[in-house]
């Protein structure tokens, strides 16, 4: 997109064209991409075809433009012999801001999506409690609600970046799209556990869903009582079926698998269940051949969503880097970006409000000179944790590791402006 | 929903059962609505039909549960002889939190929804500028973006409450559903006006859409340069067609009609256009028969969304009052609720973060004693403005007024727990 005006001198913040983030705050990182408009054509009378006749009417429930049909969940794949045991991914490279539309939130099901009648669904609390209780959905409507924005990330997100010898030729969402964020509204789990009354020895809560797999996970009681949420609404409306309608558990910042969908049972116990989904799966194989169980919080992480593979540059000039950062342990403290493969770093601008355990959108302006470049982002959180390089992550976790991958992501930009996945 | 346990004594905050909002913060306003669960039935083996066979598979773009088919836009109505000149409303009483799902955001079109090809759409800036410019959608992608959550309210929202002699027998969304809120991402309008360069005498910007009506409004330059936004994304994804795809103006806090959809022209002028939509319509008829033009910011306002007509109470006991508050001039400072028709008021809990020109969710706990009651909410903003009563609003604006109605809304609760619209 050539400009007919000269680009002003912009203050650099790091090597290879990264500009000062304060340019965002005062609006100075303008692309100068507007084309001159002849005065005579300015207020022209000609109309596009869509403006010549009255348009479509109102609809009971809207849908995206047909011109956005390419924006869909990615990499839908199911186990052989099933159609509902698998995943779909969020197309991060086509989205902006921090909220994921419900229609595009990633999915991970262990035996498909049940069609639950809310009038016949109930939640049961039993085990080491003084009063075993059951709650209809109507009963849950009587309890205090809270609204909070949180991310939810599958612990297997980005795992292919750990296990593949060569960088997979995939897009941002295909690599990292097992993450989404929403505004959730629900009942604090503590309110119901208080009502049931914790008995001696209560230390864990086994949460089980009412899908055909009866997916279950063991939750430390401390987490359940801290910020565990029984979610009824996501982004304003009732949960969608694939996200646990009519009731899901949400454990902010913890690996997504623990936020059990279609929640039916809360069994208070003295010890974890050691179920399949926390022993054979969702555990971390270590270099010595032993597996580490119970890695709950998702580590600090970031990814540049644009530019990224498929969103290529159209020639030298000014570009806006946009990306997402998050931490399961708290709030993002800073994100740095590099355009020279990590030799130098510039601080990115973080969009307010920066909320704990929610996605943070970061931005930086970059003057691309047309030569090959390598774009990286590196986040730190308010515990002081910072993203490792891929070699550092592998050295620590071992070659057999797959879950909880949070290393720095690099996009290589070639001289044609094409972006591709890269290691280091 | 009877309880098998006695309700603890809860500290009152105002008359007729309103409880202290601090109960929310420490989770003490429990409904005690859980029913006893016999131990033998706790971990029962019986399964609901939906859990007996594998469920549905992943989908490219999701949709709500079929059990939520009743949650749709309300009161769809068009001008005679058209199908796209009219409104639909957001079903506020079925939503929670602050974000409105894109599929349920209200609509107001003046000649239907155009089907715009983004590759053929452009924005033009001309008039009192030094360099008339045009921008393709690809060019706009090169500019700095910001992400902010804002409400958008039609100035005709709730107008029937001003004009009807008797309180209309309508639901919350039918009365007040010409408001929604979203997380918007776009380019600051100031960045493009700076690039075009304001010329002498520039004072207004006439924004015109590329629908068949060529809907246009005059925007004060000061507002355009302050926080005017050229929106590309809404709640993470590209704008929907009915909300201006591929480009709309957003003027935070101003009456919704000014946030021109399908934006194509920005004509910088020295005076307002005095177009139909700012003279014959969207102006305020005063008691003396003259009309007041250019009432831009939407006034401070609130409404209780639950309980509300159609969401009836099921018997005496504890209920959670939930509602929305907003102000076009800044942030909500406080919301008070009354259960005795305004004789006494209790402060409601405001869900954080409270953001300027965005919806704020408020909550309060209420112990209903089974007698007729009258629920009200009253918001104030950080300019010190507070919602008036309906008589006070009518006395100030006159009997012919319709736009910019922001008086206190009352719901009458009868002895059966039924809620209905009420005056005063």
Tab-separated table of C-alpha atoms in Angstrom, chain A:
chain	number	residue	atom	x	y	z
A	1	UNK	CA	0.000	0.000	0.000
A	2	UNK	CA	2.209	2.865	-1.201
A	3	UNK	CA	1.873	6.321	0.257
A	4	UNK	CA	2.115	9.539	-1.683
A	5	UNK	CA	3.654	11.255	1.306
A	6	UNK	CA	6.990	10.785	2.977
A	7	UNK	CA	7.103	8.742	6.135
A	8	UNK	CA	8.058	10.860	9.127
A	9	UNK	CA	11.073	9.878	11.178
A	10	UNK	CA	9.718	7.675	13.958
A	11	UNK	CA	11.706	6.955	17.116
A	12	UNK	CA	13.017	3.372	17.213
A	13	UNK	CA	12.580	1.225	20.329
A	14	UNK	CA	14.570	-1.846	19.270
A	15	UNK	CA	16.432	-3.212	16.269
A	16	UNK	CA	15.062	-3.848	12.804
A	17	UNK	CA	12.272	-1.279	12.837
A	18	UNK	CA	10.398	-1.676	16.128
A	19	UNK	CA	8.909	1.656	17.158
A	20	UNK	CA	8.206	3.264	20.502
A	21	UNK	CA	4.970	2.050	22.062
A	22	UNK	CA	4.121	5.564	23.185
A	23	UNK	CA	3.316	6.242	19.534
A	24	UNK	CA	0.145	4.258	20.164
A	25	UNK	CA	-0.925	6.433	23.026
A	26	UNK	CA	-0.669	9.634	21.075
A	27	UNK	CA	-1.682	8.123	17.743
A	28	UNK	CA	1.591	8.895	16.011
A	29	UNK	CA	2.246	5.538	14.375
A	30	UNK	CA	0.102	6.355	11.365
A	31	UNK	CA	0.604	4.183	8.327
A	32	UNK	CA	0.082	7.024	5.849
A	33	UNK	CA	-1.692	4.454	3.726
A	34	UNK	CA	-4.480	6.717	2.534
A	35	UNK	CA	-4.535	7.399	-1.203
A	36	UNK	CA	-5.137	10.825	-2.641
A	37	UNK	CA	-8.741	11.493	-3.519
A	38	UNK	CA	-9.393	13.857	-6.381
A	39	UNK	CA	-11.715	16.605	-5.264
A	40	UNK	CA	-14.124	15.997	-8.063
A	41	UNK	CA	-14.586	12.381	-6.993
A	42	UNK	CA	-14.938	13.100	-3.322
A	43	UNK	CA	-18.690	13.254	-3.014
A	44	UNK	CA	-19.472	11.228	-6.081
A	45	UNK	CA	-23.000	10.263	-6.931
A	46	UNK	CA	-22.246	6.751	-8.144
A	47	UNK	CA	-23.379	4.021	-5.814
A	48	UNK	CA	-22.203	0.539	-5.153
A	49	UNK	CA	-24.780	-2.115	-6.058
A	50	UNK	CA	-25.578	-2.824	-2.391
A	51	UNK	CA	-26.641	0.806	-1.880
A	52	UNK	CA	-29.038	0.969	-4.816
A	53	UNK	CA	-31.912	-0.990	-3.267
A	54	UNK	CA	-33.155	-1.459	0.291
A	55	UNK	CA	-31.174	-4.045	2.223
A	56	UNK	CA	-32.106	-7.098	4.259
A	57	UNK	CA	-34.437	-7.065	7.246
A	58	UNK	CA	-33.925	-7.697	10.934
A	59	UNK	CA	-33.166	-11.185	12.224
A	60	UNK	CA	-33.993	-13.004	15.439
A	61	UNK	CA	-30.409	-14.117	15.877
A	62	UNK	CA	-27.621	-12.725	13.713
A	63	UNK	CA	-24.682	-14.338	11.921
A	64	UNK	CA	-21.401	-13.118	10.411
A	65	UNK	CA	-21.177	-11.690	6.902
A	66	UNK	CA	-20.940	-14.233	4.094
A	67	UNK	CA	-17.701	-12.483	3.186
A	68	UNK	CA	-16.242	-13.841	6.445
A	69	UNK	CA	-17.028	-17.505	5.772
A	70	UNK	CA	-13.312	-18.280	5.950
A	71	UNK	CA	-13.298	-17.426	9.651
A	72	UNK	CA	-14.178	-20.747	11.214
A	73	UNK	CA	-12.896	-23.063	13.878
A	74	UNK	CA	-9.718	-24.733	12.642
A	75	UNK	CA	-8.239	-28.195	12.596
A	76	UNK	CA	-11.381	-30.042	13.569
A	77	UNK	CA	-10.302	-33.620	14.254
A	78	UNK	CA	-11.864	-36.559	16.055
A	79	UNK	CA	-10.629	-39.926	17.269
A	80	UNK	CA	-11.079	-42.720	14.704
A	81	UNK	CA	-14.556	-44.208	14.911
A	82	UNK	CA	-16.051	-41.194	16.652
A	83	UNK	CA	-17.321	-37.842	15.530
A	84	UNK	CA	-17.266	-36.037	18.849
A	85	UNK	CA	-14.075	-37.065	20.620
A	86	UNK	CA	-11.566	-34.481	19.563
A	87	UNK	CA	-10.865	-30.825	19.138
A	88	UNK	CA	-11.550	-27.679	17.192
A	89	UNK	CA	-9.393	-24.581	17.462
A	90	UNK	CA	-9.992	-20.838	17.648
A	91	UNK	CA	-8.749	-18.956	14.524
A	92	UNK	CA	-6.675	-16.498	16.554
A	93	UNK	CA	-5.190	-14.844	13.455
A	94	UNK	CA	-8.629	-13.624	12.337
A	95	UNK	CA	-9.713	-12.192	15.694
A	96	UNK	CA	-8.971	-8.980	17.572
A	97	UNK	CA	-9.436	-7.660	21.093
A	98	UNK	CA	-9.668	-10.136	23.960
A	99	UNK	CA	-13.157	-11.648	23.824
A	100	UNK	CA	-13.618	-14.802	21.736
A	101	UNK	CA	-17.025	-15.021	20.050
A	102	UNK	CA	-18.890	-18.023	21.454
A	103	UNK	CA	-19.244	-19.489	17.961
A	104	UNK	CA	-15.471	-19.629	17.560
A	105	UNK	CA	-14.338	-20.738	21.022
A	106	UNK	CA	-12.211	-23.877	20.769
A	107	UNK	CA	-13.706	-27.267	21.654
A	108	UNK	CA	-12.283	-30.356	23.351
A	109	UNK	CA	-14.708	-33.197	23.936
A	110	UNK	CA	-14.101	-36.707	25.203
A	111	UNK	CA	-17.351	-38.232	23.969
A	112	UNK	CA	-19.104	-35.517	22.025
A	113	UNK	CA	-21.565	-32.814	22.984
A	114	UNK	CA	-24.621	-33.983	24.972
A	115	UNK	CA	-27.999	-32.362	24.336
A	116	UNK	CA	-28.975	-31.600	27.935
A	117	UNK	CA	-32.502	-30.563	28.927
A	118	UNK	CA	-31.913	-27.927	31.643
A	119	UNK	CA	-35.219	-28.771	33.324
A	120	UNK	CA	-33.951	-32.297	33.956
A	121	UNK	CA	-30.378	-31.434	34.875
A	122	UNK	CA	-29.148	-31.096	38.431
A	123	UNK	CA	-25.930	-30.619	40.360
A	124	UNK	CA	-25.153	-32.946	43.260
A	125	UNK	CA	-22.732	-32.333	46.100
A	126	UNK	CA	-21.866	-35.245	48.384
A	127	UNK	CA	-19.004	-37.106	50.078
A	128	UNK	CA	-17.194	-35.399	52.941
A	129	UNK	CA	-19.938	-32.849	53.544
A	130	UNK	CA	-22.362	-32.478	56.407
A	131	UNK	CA	-25.419	-32.142	54.155
A	132	UNK	CA	-25.399	-33.835	50.727
A	133	UNK	CA	-27.363	-31.522	48.441
A	134	UNK	CA	-28.833	-31.375	44.978
A	135	UNK	CA	-29.592	-28.262	42.974
A	136	UNK	CA	-31.907	-27.855	40.033
A	137	UNK	CA	-30.997	-25.178	37.504
A	138	UNK	CA	-33.883	-23.092	38.887
A	139	UNK	CA	-32.405	-23.415	42.371
A	140	UNK	CA	-29.020	-22.191	41.144
A	141	UNK	CA	-30.715	-19.029	39.873
A	142	UNK	CA	-31.361	-18.115	43.518
A	143	UNK	CA	-27.660	-17.828	44.397
A	144	UNK	CA	-25.335	-14.815	44.215
A	145	UNK	CA	-23.625	-14.411	40.857
A	146	UNK	CA	-20.344	-12.875	39.841
A	147	UNK	CA	-19.168	-11.765	36.385
A	148	UNK	CA	-15.487	-12.062	35.449
A	149	UNK	CA	-13.457	-12.282	32.244
A	150	UNK	CA	-11.103	-15.278	32.101
A	151	UNK	CA	-9.108	-17.198	29.541
A	152	UNK	CA	-9.410	-20.950	29.201
A	153	UNK	CA	-6.510	-22.910	27.697
A	154	UNK	CA	-6.170	-26.622	27.023
A	155	UNK	CA	-2.945	-27.904	28.547
A	156	UNK	CA	-2.198	-29.565	25.200
A	157	UNK	CA	-2.270	-26.199	23.427
A	158	UNK	CA	0.830	-25.603	21.276
A	159	UNK	CA	2.130	-29.082	22.189
A	160	UNK	CA	3.114	-29.806	18.593
A	161	UNK	CA	5.746	-27.097	18.980
A	162	UNK	CA	7.398	-29.270	21.640
A	163	UNK	CA	7.173	-32.578	19.838
A	164	UNK	CA	7.829	-31.786	16.151
A	165	UNK	CA	11.425	-31.952	14.925
A	166	UNK	CA	10.802	-29.252	12.330
A	167	UNK	CA	8.484	-26.271	12.794
A	168	UNK	CA	5.068	-27.385	11.539
A	169	UNK	CA	3.773	-25.437	8.550
A	170	UNK	CA	0.636	-24.274	10.358
A	171	UNK	CA	-1.177	-21.040	11.106
A	172	UNK	CA	-1.341	-19.283	14.448
A	173	UNK	CA	-4.738	-20.720	15.397
A	174	UNK	CA	-3.781	-24.206	14.251
A	175	UNK	CA	-0.724	-24.075	16.512
A	176	UNK	CA	-2.053	-22.134	19.482
A	177	UNK	CA	-5.839	-22.001	19.082
A	178	UNK	CA	-6.740	-24.192	22.059
A	179	UNK	CA	-7.218	-20.976	23.992
A	180	UNK	CA	-10.140	-18.552	24.191
A	181	UNK	CA	-11.406	-15.931	26.596
A	182	UNK	CA	-14.896	-14.927	27.642
A	183	UNK	CA	-16.853	-12.928	30.130
A	184	UNK	CA	-18.299	-15.575	32.440
A	185	UNK	CA	-21.195	-15.224	34.871
A	186	UNK	CA	-21.961	-17.837	37.489
A	187	UNK	CA	-22.263	-18.829	41.123
A	188	UNK	CA	-19.130	-18.988	43.304
A	189	UNK	CA	-18.513	-22.654	44.054
A	190	UNK	CA	-17.667	-21.671	47.643
A	191	UNK	CA	-21.282	-20.602	48.254
A	192	UNK	CA	-22.603	-24.113	47.551
A	193	UNK	CA	-19.782	-25.918	49.361
A	194	UNK	CA	-20.457	-23.684	52.380
A	195	UNK	CA	-24.111	-24.650	52.262
A	196	UNK	CA	-23.277	-28.351	52.080
A	197	UNK	CA	-20.800	-27.858	54.926
A	198	UNK	CA	-17.307	-29.298	54.611
A	199	UNK	CA	-16.697	-32.296	56.886
A	200	UNK	CA	-13.448	-33.501	58.452
A	201	UNK	CA	-10.838	-34.590	55.966
A	202	UNK	CA	-12.299	-32.729	52.993
A	203	UNK	CA	-9.351	-31.862	50.736
A	204	UNK	CA	-10.359	-32.493	47.115
A	205	UNK	CA	-13.463	-32.127	44.970
A	206	UNK	CA	-13.969	-34.657	42.182
A	207	UNK	CA	-15.921	-32.889	39.434
A	208	UNK	CA	-17.711	-35.073	36.907
A	209	UNK	CA	-19.595	-34.130	33.766
A	210	UNK	CA	-22.794	-35.646	32.410
A	211	UNK	CA	-21.446	-36.456	28.974
A	212	UNK	CA	-21.155	-40.065	27.802
A	213	UNK	CA	-17.480	-40.088	28.872
A	214	UNK	CA	-18.366	-38.900	32.385
A	215	UNK	CA	-15.200	-36.815	32.177
A	216	UNK	CA	-13.902	-36.185	35.690
A	217	UNK	CA	-11.044	-34.326	37.316
A	218	UNK	CA	-9.809	-33.825	40.875
A	219	UNK	CA	-9.764	-30.232	42.088
A	220	UNK	CA	-7.857	-29.111	45.202
A	221	UNK	CA	-10.369	-27.816	47.727
A	222	UNK	CA	-8.349	-24.642	48.189
A	223	UNK	CA	-8.836	-23.712	44.511
A	224	UNK	CA	-12.525	-24.620	44.588
A	225	UNK	CA	-13.055	-22.308	47.561
A	226	UNK	CA	-10.869	-19.521	46.173
A	227	UNK	CA	-12.257	-18.603	42.748
A	228	UNK	CA	-13.979	-21.741	41.447
A	229	UNK	CA	-17.069	-20.709	39.486
A	230	UNK	CA	-20.210	-22.599	38.452
A	231	UNK	CA	-20.751	-20.951	35.079
A	232	UNK	CA	-24.231	-20.322	33.700
A	233	UNK	CA	-23.566	-17.560	31.131
A	234	UNK	CA	-20.736	-16.944	28.671
A	235	UNK	CA	-20.400	-13.587	26.905
A	236	UNK	CA	-23.840	-12.543	28.087
A	237	UNK	CA	-25.928	-15.511	26.966
A	238	UNK	CA	-26.420	-18.997	28.391
A	239	UNK	CA	-23.538	-21.397	27.814
A	240	UNK	CA	-23.476	-22.997	24.379
A	241	UNK	CA	-23.867	-26.817	24.274
A	242	UNK	CA	-20.218	-27.372	23.311
A	243	UNK	CA	-19.073	-25.311	26.281
A	244	UNK	CA	-21.033	-27.197	28.917
A	245	UNK	CA	-24.666	-26.117	28.701
A	246	UNK	CA	-26.376	-25.698	31.065
A	247	UNK	CA	-23.603	-25.731	33.724
A	248	UNK	CA	-19.830	-25.941	33.713
A	249	UNK	CA	-17.088	-25.612	36.257
A	250	UNK	CA	-14.515	-22.883	35.681
A	251	UNK	CA	-11.180	-22.865	37.490
A	252	UNK	CA	-9.556	-19.596	36.425
A	253	UNK	CA	-5.998	-20.014	35.170
A	254	UNK	CA	-5.937	-23.795	35.569
A	255	UNK	CA	-5.540	-26.187	32.642
A	256	UNK	CA	-8.791	-26.234	30.700
A	257	UNK	CA	-9.551	-29.922	31.119
A	258	UNK	CA	-10.235	-29.349	34.823
A	259	UNK	CA	-13.055	-26.896	34.110
A	260	UNK	CA	-15.478	-29.784	33.707
A	261	UNK	CA	-18.370	-29.204	31.310
A	262	UNK	CA	-21.963	-30.438	31.672
A	263	UNK	CA	-21.243	-30.544	35.409
A	264	UNK	CA	-23.372	-32.969	37.430
A	265	UNK	CA	-21.341	-34.332	40.346
A	266	UNK	CA	-19.137	-32.695	42.950
A	267	UNK	CA	-17.764	-35.449	45.186
A	268	UNK	CA	-15.849	-34.053	48.151
A	269	UNK	CA	-13.032	-36.425	49.134
A	270	UNK	CA	-9.799	-36.650	51.077
A	271	UNK	CA	-7.650	-37.597	48.083
A	272	UNK	CA	-7.602	-37.141	44.317
A	273	UNK	CA	-9.406	-39.727	42.199
A	274	UNK	CA	-6.319	-40.529	40.107
A	275	UNK	CA	-8.622	-40.832	37.109
A	276	UNK	CA	-7.483	-41.546	33.562
A	277	UNK	CA	-7.574	-37.853	32.685
A	278	UNK	CA	-5.054	-36.986	35.376
A	279	UNK	CA	-2.705	-39.966	35.158
A	280	UNK	CA	-2.510	-41.416	31.629
A	281	UNK	CA	-3.379	-38.005	30.167
A	282	UNK	CA	-2.751	-34.400	31.201
A	283	UNK	CA	0.382	-35.425	33.063
A	284	UNK	CA	3.908	-34.342	32.147
A	285	UNK	CA	6.409	-37.002	31.106
A	286	UNK	CA	9.802	-35.963	32.425
A	287	UNK	CA	13.314	-36.650	31.114
A	288	UNK	CA	13.820	-39.440	33.657
A	289	UNK	CA	10.789	-41.333	32.381
A	290	UNK	CA	8.596	-40.484	35.354
A	291	UNK	CA	5.456	-38.405	34.970
A	292	UNK	CA	4.629	-35.310	36.906
A	293	UNK	CA	0.988	-35.145	37.978
A	294	UNK	CA	-1.123	-32.128	38.733
A	295	UNK	CA	0.403	-29.205	36.899
A	296	UNK	CA	-2.576	-26.958	37.381
A	297	UNK	CA	-1.903	-23.293	36.513
A	298	UNK	CA	-1.132	-22.528	32.886
A	299	UNK	CA	2.213	-20.767	32.558
A	300	UNK	CA	2.827	-17.243	31.261
A	301	UNK	CA	2.670	-17.163	27.470
A	302	UNK	CA	2.185	-14.935	24.446
A	303	UNK	CA	1.812	-15.129	20.688
A	304	UNK	CA	1.786	-12.571	17.891
A	305	UNK	CA	-1.472	-13.067	15.997
A	306	UNK	CA	-0.681	-10.549	13.233
A	307	UNK	CA	1.504	-10.715	11.245
A	308	UNK	CA	1.422	-14.509	11.266
A	309	UNK	CA	1.294	-17.299	8.655
A	310	UNK	CA	-1.403	-16.489	6.100
A	311	UNK	CA	-1.455	-12.797	7.023
A	312	UNK	CA	1.417	-11.735	4.812
A	313	UNK	CA	2.967	-8.282	4.428
A	314	UNK	CA	2.230	-6.445	1.196
A	315	UNK	CA	5.535	-4.575	0.914
A	316	UNK	CA	7.941	-2.517	2.997
A	317	UNK	CA	6.379	0.035	5.313
A	318	UNK	CA	4.632	0.450	8.621
A	319	UNK	CA	2.738	-2.510	10.160
A	320	UNK	CA	0.854	-2.986	13.384
A	321	UNK	CA	1.930	-6.008	15.418
A	322	UNK	CA	-0.959	-7.410	17.439
A	323	UNK	CA	-0.907	-10.322	19.836
A	324	UNK	CA	-2.232	-12.016	22.955
A	325	UNK	CA	-0.575	-12.662	26.305
A	326	UNK	CA	-1.805	-14.428	29.433
A	327	UNK	CA	-0.826	-16.166	32.648
A	328	UNK	CA	-2.685	-18.673	34.795
A	329	UNK	CA	-0.921	-17.310	37.874
A	330	UNK	CA	-2.027	-13.702	37.660
A	331	UNK	CA	-1.882	-10.654	35.434
A	332	UNK	CA	0.459	-10.003	32.526
A	333	UNK	CA	3.095	-7.527	33.660
A	334	UNK	CA	4.847	-6.849	30.372
A	335	UNK	CA	5.228	-8.080	26.807
A	336	UNK	CA	8.338	-7.412	24.763
A	337	UNK	CA	8.614	-7.870	21.011
A	338	UNK	CA	11.635	-8.457	18.834
A	339	UNK	CA	11.994	-8.075	15.058
A	340	UNK	CA	15.552	-9.414	14.887
A	341	UNK	CA	15.122	-12.902	16.279
A	342	UNK	CA	15.647	-11.919	19.895
A	343	UNK	CA	18.789	-9.794	19.637
A	344	UNK	CA	16.905	-6.708	20.819
A	345	UNK	CA	13.523	-6.203	22.422
A	346	UNK	CA	11.030	-3.353	22.646
A	347	UNK	CA	8.180	-3.100	25.172
A	348	UNK	CA	4.733	-3.576	23.630
A	349	UNK	CA	1.693	-1.509	24.542
A	350	UNK	CA	-0.803	-3.441	26.708
A	351	UNK	CA	-4.487	-2.633	26.131
A	352	UNK	CA	-6.273	-1.724	29.374
A	353	UNK	CA	-7.808	-3.078	31.503
A	354	UNK	CA	-5.154	-5.762	32.132
A	355	UNK	CA	-7.028	-8.388	34.147
A	356	UNK	CA	-5.639	-11.395	36.019
A	357	UNK	CA	-6.184	-14.774	34.319
A	358	UNK	CA	-7.665	-13.097	31.253
A	359	UNK	CA	-6.191	-12.482	27.803
A	360	UNK	CA	-4.274	-9.232	27.363
A	361	UNK	CA	-4.017	-7.712	23.890
A	362	UNK	CA	-0.613	-6.215	23.129
A	363	UNK	CA	0.437	-4.033	20.223
A	364	UNK	CA	3.578	-2.616	18.688
A	365	UNK	CA	4.353	-0.643	15.546
A	366	UNK	CA	6.956	-2.000	13.140
A	367	UNK	CA	8.623	-0.371	10.155
A	368	UNK	CA	9.499	-3.303	7.872
A	369	UNK	CA	12.448	-2.579	5.594
A	370	UNK	CA	11.735	-5.436	3.177
A	371	UNK	CA	14.520	-7.741	4.356
A	372	UNK	CA	13.931	-11.124	6.018
A	373	UNK	CA	13.057	-10.696	9.671
A	374	UNK	CA	12.044	-12.749	12.646
A	375	UNK	CA	9.207	-11.594	14.945
A	376	UNK	CA	9.012	-12.797	18.555
A	377	UNK	CA	7.026	-11.906	21.653
A	378	UNK	CA	7.954	-12.584	25.266
A	379	UNK	CA	5.556	-12.103	28.181
A	380	UNK	CA	6.150	-11.878	31.906
A	381	UNK	CA	3.548	-12.003	34.667
A	382	UNK	CA	3.190	-10.385	38.048
A	383	UNK	CA	4.816	-13.354	39.802
A	384	UNK	CA	8.000	-12.485	37.887
A	385	UNK	CA	7.782	-15.535	35.594
A	386	UNK	CA	8.876	-14.993	31.988
A	387	UNK	CA	8.484	-17.103	28.860
A	388	UNK	CA	11.466	-19.348	28.122
A	389	UNK	CA	13.035	-19.990	24.732
A	390	UNK	CA	12.116	-23.278	23.080
A	391	UNK	CA	15.539	-24.852	23.805
A	392	UNK	CA	15.278	-23.817	27.450
A	393	UNK	CA	11.766	-25.245	27.699
A	394	UNK	CA	12.845	-28.560	26.142
A	395	UNK	CA	15.924	-28.777	28.354
A	396	UNK	CA	13.755	-28.390	31.400
A	397	UNK	CA	10.823	-30.571	30.385
A	398	UNK	CA	12.534	-33.214	28.250
A	399	UNK	CA	11.949	-34.461	24.748
A	400	UNK	CA	8.859	-36.438	25.654
A	401	UNK	CA	6.998	-33.465	27.063
A	402	UNK	CA	3.855	-32.232	25.332
A	403	UNK	CA	1.520	-30.501	27.785
A	404	UNK	CA	1.984	-27.001	29.227
A	405	UNK	CA	4.191	-25.717	26.411
A	406	UNK	CA	4.772	-21.980	26.826
A	407	UNK	CA	7.985	-21.160	24.964
A	408	UNK	CA	8.512	-18.029	22.871
A	409	UNK	CA	6.929	-18.268	19.399
A	410	UNK	CA	8.855	-16.975	16.385
A	411	UNK	CA	7.433	-16.037	12.996
A	412	UNK	CA	9.907	-15.829	10.125
A	413	UNK	CA	9.177	-13.107	7.537
A	414	UNK	CA	10.827	-13.681	4.171
A	415	UNK	CA	11.791	-11.053	1.618
A	416	UNK	CA	8.362	-11.398	-0.035
A	417	UNK	CA	6.621	-10.585	3.230
A	418	UNK	CA	5.436	-14.161	3.758
A	419	UNK	CA	5.216	-15.288	7.384
A	420	UNK	CA	5.954	-18.834	8.499
A	421	UNK	CA	6.386	-20.794	11.704
A	422	UNK	CA	9.968	-20.952	12.974
A	423	UNK	CA	11.973	-22.296	15.863
A	424	UNK	CA	14.089	-19.824	17.796
